[in-house]
GROMACS .gro file of C-alpha atoms in nm:
model
  188
    1UNK     CA    1  11.061  -2.489  -2.046
    2UNK     CA    2  10.701  -2.537  -2.078
    3UNK     CA    3  10.490  -2.410  -1.817
    4UNK     CA    4  10.190  -2.607  -1.728
    5UNK     CA    5   9.935  -2.437  -1.521
    6UNK     CA    6   9.835  -2.685  -1.264
    7UNK     CA    7   9.596  -2.451  -1.096
    8UNK     CA    8   9.240  -2.567  -1.121
    9UNK     CA    9   9.125  -2.277  -1.342
   10UNK     CA   10   8.826  -2.472  -1.469
   11UNK     CA   11   8.727  -2.537  -1.115
   12UNK     CA   12   8.751  -2.166  -1.033
   13UNK     CA   13   8.544  -2.076  -1.339
   14UNK     CA   14   8.278  -2.322  -1.240
   15UNK     CA   15   8.279  -2.181  -0.888
   16UNK     CA   16   8.257  -1.826  -1.024
   17UNK     CA   17   7.968  -1.923  -1.255
   18UNK     CA   18   7.797  -2.103  -0.969
   19UNK     CA   19   7.833  -1.793  -0.751
   20UNK     CA   20   7.698  -1.577  -1.035
   21UNK     CA   21   7.410  -1.822  -1.082
   22UNK     CA   22   7.326  -1.821  -0.709
   23UNK     CA   23   7.358  -1.441  -0.693
   24UNK     CA   24   7.138  -1.407  -1.000
   25UNK     CA   25   6.893  -1.663  -0.858
   26UNK     CA   26   6.883  -1.472  -0.528
   27UNK     CA   27   6.822  -1.143  -0.708
   28UNK     CA   28   6.547  -1.300  -0.923
   29UNK     CA   29   6.385  -1.446  -0.612
   30UNK     CA   30   6.416  -1.113  -0.429
   31UNK     CA   31   6.274  -0.928  -0.731
   32UNK     CA   32   5.991  -1.188  -0.763
   33UNK     CA   33   5.914  -1.147  -0.393
   34UNK     CA   34   5.906  -0.770  -0.433
   35UNK     CA   35   5.675  -0.797  -0.735
   36UNK     CA   36   5.443  -1.033  -0.543
   37UNK     CA   37   5.436  -0.796  -0.244
   38UNK     CA   38   5.366  -0.495  -0.467
   39UNK     CA   39   5.090  -0.677  -0.660
   40UNK     CA   40   4.938  -0.804  -0.336
   41UNK     CA   41   4.949  -0.450  -0.189
   42UNK     CA   42   4.785  -0.301  -0.498
   43UNK     CA   43   4.510  -0.566  -0.501
   44UNK     CA   44   4.457  -0.524  -0.125
   45UNK     CA   45   4.429  -0.147  -0.181
   46UNK     CA   46   4.166  -0.202  -0.452
   47UNK     CA   47   3.976  -0.440  -0.225
   48UNK     CA   48   3.992  -0.194   0.066
   49UNK     CA   49   3.872   0.090  -0.159
   50UNK     CA   50   3.583  -0.124  -0.289
   51UNK     CA   51   3.493  -0.229   0.067
   52UNK     CA   52   3.487   0.139   0.165
   53UNK     CA   53   3.257   0.215  -0.131
   54UNK     CA   54   3.033  -0.080  -0.038
   55UNK     CA   55   3.012   0.039   0.324
   56UNK     CA   56   2.926   0.389   0.206
   57UNK     CA   57   2.656   0.251  -0.025
   58UNK     CA   58   2.513   0.034   0.255
   59UNK     CA   59   2.491   0.338   0.483
   60UNK     CA   60   2.324   0.542   0.211
   61UNK     CA   61   2.082   0.257   0.134
   62UNK     CA   62   1.992   0.237   0.504
   63UNK     CA   63   1.925   0.613   0.507
   64UNK     CA   64   1.709   0.582   0.193
   65UNK     CA   65   1.521   0.285   0.343
   66UNK     CA   66   1.438   0.499   0.648
   67UNK     CA   67   1.318   0.777   0.421
   68UNK     CA   68   1.108   0.531   0.221
   69UNK     CA   69   0.951   0.407   0.545
   70UNK     CA   70   0.875   0.766   0.644
   71UNK     CA   71   0.723   0.830   0.302
   72UNK     CA   72   0.507   0.517   0.336
   73UNK     CA   73   0.389   0.629   0.681
   74UNK     CA   74   0.314   0.976   0.548
   75UNK     CA   75   0.125   0.827   0.253
   76UNK     CA   76  -0.079   0.609   0.490
   77UNK     CA   77  -0.154   0.912   0.707
   78UNK     CA   78  -0.248   1.113   0.399
   79UNK     CA   79  -0.478   0.835   0.280
   80UNK     CA   80  -0.637   0.813   0.625
   81UNK     CA   81  -0.688   1.191   0.631
   82UNK     CA   82  -0.836   1.186   0.281
   83UNK     CA   83  -1.074   0.909   0.385
   84UNK     CA   84  -1.175   1.112   0.690
   85UNK     CA   85  -1.226   1.414   0.467
   86UNK     CA   86  -1.450   1.211   0.234
   87UNK     CA   87  -1.651   1.083   0.530
   88UNK     CA   88  -1.690   1.433   0.671
   89UNK     CA   89  -1.795   1.567   0.331
   90UNK     CA   90  -2.045   1.283   0.302
   91UNK     CA   91  -2.182   1.358   0.648
   92UNK     CA   92  -2.200   1.729   0.563
   93UNK     CA   93  -2.389   1.649   0.245
   94UNK     CA   94  -2.628   1.409   0.416
   95UNK     CA   95  -2.677   1.581   0.753
   96UNK     CA   96  -3.026   1.706   0.664
   97UNK     CA   97  -3.121   1.375   0.505
   98UNK     CA   98  -3.314   1.239   0.806
   99UNK     CA   99  -3.525   1.555   0.830
  100UNK     CA  100  -3.585   1.554   0.455
  101UNK     CA  101  -3.679   1.183   0.467
  102UNK     CA  102  -3.931   1.225   0.748
  103UNK     CA  103  -4.077   1.535   0.582
  104UNK     CA  104  -4.108   1.354   0.248
  105UNK     CA  105  -4.268   1.048   0.409
  106UNK     CA  106  -4.521   1.272   0.586
  107UNK     CA  107  -4.609   1.437   0.253
  108UNK     CA  108  -4.641   1.107   0.066
  109UNK     CA  109  -4.833   0.915   0.336
  110UNK     CA  110  -5.197   0.869   0.229
  111UNK     CA  111  -5.476   0.898   0.482
  112UNK     CA  112  -5.540   0.571   0.665
  113UNK     CA  113  -5.176   0.452   0.655
  114UNK     CA  114  -4.971   0.449   0.975
  115UNK     CA  115  -4.605   0.361   1.019
  116UNK     CA  116  -4.499   0.137   1.304
  117UNK     CA  117  -4.124   0.145   1.230
  118UNK     CA  118  -3.883   0.311   0.994
  119UNK     CA  119  -3.523   0.197   0.953
  120UNK     CA  120  -3.249   0.335   0.726
  121UNK     CA  121  -2.941   0.142   0.617
  122UNK     CA  122  -2.736   0.353   0.380
  123UNK     CA  123  -2.966   0.455   0.095
  124UNK     CA  124  -3.219   0.184   0.172
  125UNK     CA  125  -3.516   0.246   0.403
  126UNK     CA  126  -3.747  -0.019   0.546
  127UNK     CA  127  -4.105   0.072   0.634
  128UNK     CA  128  -4.337  -0.137   0.850
  129UNK     CA  129  -4.688  -0.014   0.921
  130UNK     CA  130  -5.061  -0.057   0.905
  131UNK     CA  131  -5.312   0.046   0.638
  132UNK     CA  132  -5.691   0.041   0.635
  133UNK     CA  133  -5.686  -0.130   0.297
  134UNK     CA  134  -5.439  -0.271   0.048
  135UNK     CA  135  -5.541   0.005  -0.196
  136UNK     CA  136  -5.389   0.259   0.041
  137UNK     CA  137  -5.061   0.063   0.043
  138UNK     CA  138  -5.053   0.076  -0.337
  139UNK     CA  139  -5.126   0.451  -0.318
  140UNK     CA  140  -4.829   0.488  -0.084
  141UNK     CA  141  -4.611   0.298  -0.332
  142UNK     CA  142  -4.723   0.522  -0.620
  143UNK     CA  143  -4.658   0.834  -0.409
  144UNK     CA  144  -4.306   0.709  -0.322
  145UNK     CA  145  -4.236   0.638  -0.691
  146UNK     CA  146  -4.345   0.994  -0.783
  147UNK     CA  147  -4.146   1.154  -0.499
  148UNK     CA  148  -3.836   1.363  -0.584
  149UNK     CA  149  -3.650   1.217  -0.280
  150UNK     CA  150  -3.762   0.853  -0.277
  151UNK     CA  151  -3.760   0.579  -0.542
  152UNK     CA  152  -3.796   0.207  -0.608
  153UNK     CA  153  -4.067   0.105  -0.361
  154UNK     CA  154  -4.077  -0.271  -0.313
  155UNK     CA  155  -4.357  -0.439  -0.120
  156UNK     CA  156  -4.220  -0.727   0.081
  157UNK     CA  157  -4.531  -0.846   0.264
  158UNK     CA  158  -4.887  -0.753   0.332
  159UNK     CA  159  -5.106  -0.948   0.570
  160UNK     CA  160  -5.426  -0.905   0.767
  161UNK     CA  161  -5.391  -0.804   1.132
  162UNK     CA  162  -5.622  -0.702   1.415
  163UNK     CA  163  -5.525  -0.394   1.613
  164UNK     CA  164  -5.756  -0.261   1.889
  165UNK     CA  165  -6.040  -0.477   1.756
  166UNK     CA  166  -6.002  -0.323   1.410
  167UNK     CA  167  -5.915  -0.523   1.105
  168UNK     CA  168  -5.612  -0.366   0.928
  169UNK     CA  169  -5.350  -0.468   0.675
  170UNK     CA  170  -4.994  -0.490   0.809
  171UNK     CA  171  -4.729  -0.424   0.544
  172UNK     CA  172  -4.351  -0.425   0.501
  173UNK     CA  173  -4.181  -0.244   0.219
  174UNK     CA  174  -3.841  -0.115   0.114
  175UNK     CA  175  -3.756   0.199  -0.078
  176UNK     CA  176  -3.442   0.387  -0.176
  177UNK     CA  177  -3.336   0.744  -0.117
  178UNK     CA  178  -3.243   0.939  -0.428
  179UNK     CA  179  -2.900   1.098  -0.390
  180UNK     CA  180  -2.842   1.418  -0.575
  181UNK     CA  181  -2.496   1.487  -0.712
  182UNK     CA  182  -2.299   1.725  -0.493
  183UNK     CA  183  -2.230   2.058  -0.656
  184UNK     CA  184  -1.876   2.197  -0.656
  185UNK     CA  185  -1.789   2.345  -0.320
  186UNK     CA  186  -1.988   2.082  -0.126
  187UNK     CA  187  -2.328   2.258  -0.173
  188UNK     CA  188  -2.637   2.080  -0.306
   0.00000   0.00000   0.00000
């Protein structure tokens, strides 16, 4: 007798293949999920490490900015001190200038010329006074031009005036003070 297998063997094979397929699909999905988690963790680690480096750099930049500000303040203070030093050296060099100016003017003043006012602005001096004649004013100008301490006399105005019932010439003039170069060590 012939035996016919009536059992649904094809059906069982299909079911077995389906179970293998679903098991394989589950494993692939589980493996894919694991790979995604691992890749995400690695990338997150790189991002965290870079954020830590960025934070460190920001802190260091802040420290350097503070140091740069301190350096700028120190430079400004140094510049201010150097300017003060230059001013003090200038004052040291020119402290006897007023005495020298008055002495020089007394030497160069011709007889018959009287000063009413003397004003100094930097190297420029302004003289206002009276002279018995205009020739004496020109003598004063020549004397100033020949002086070792004064130079560039410039007559601004000369006009007739009456002082104590005497007829005089009132004059205004400017001149410059000659500055000598300072020798090394601040001495002239």
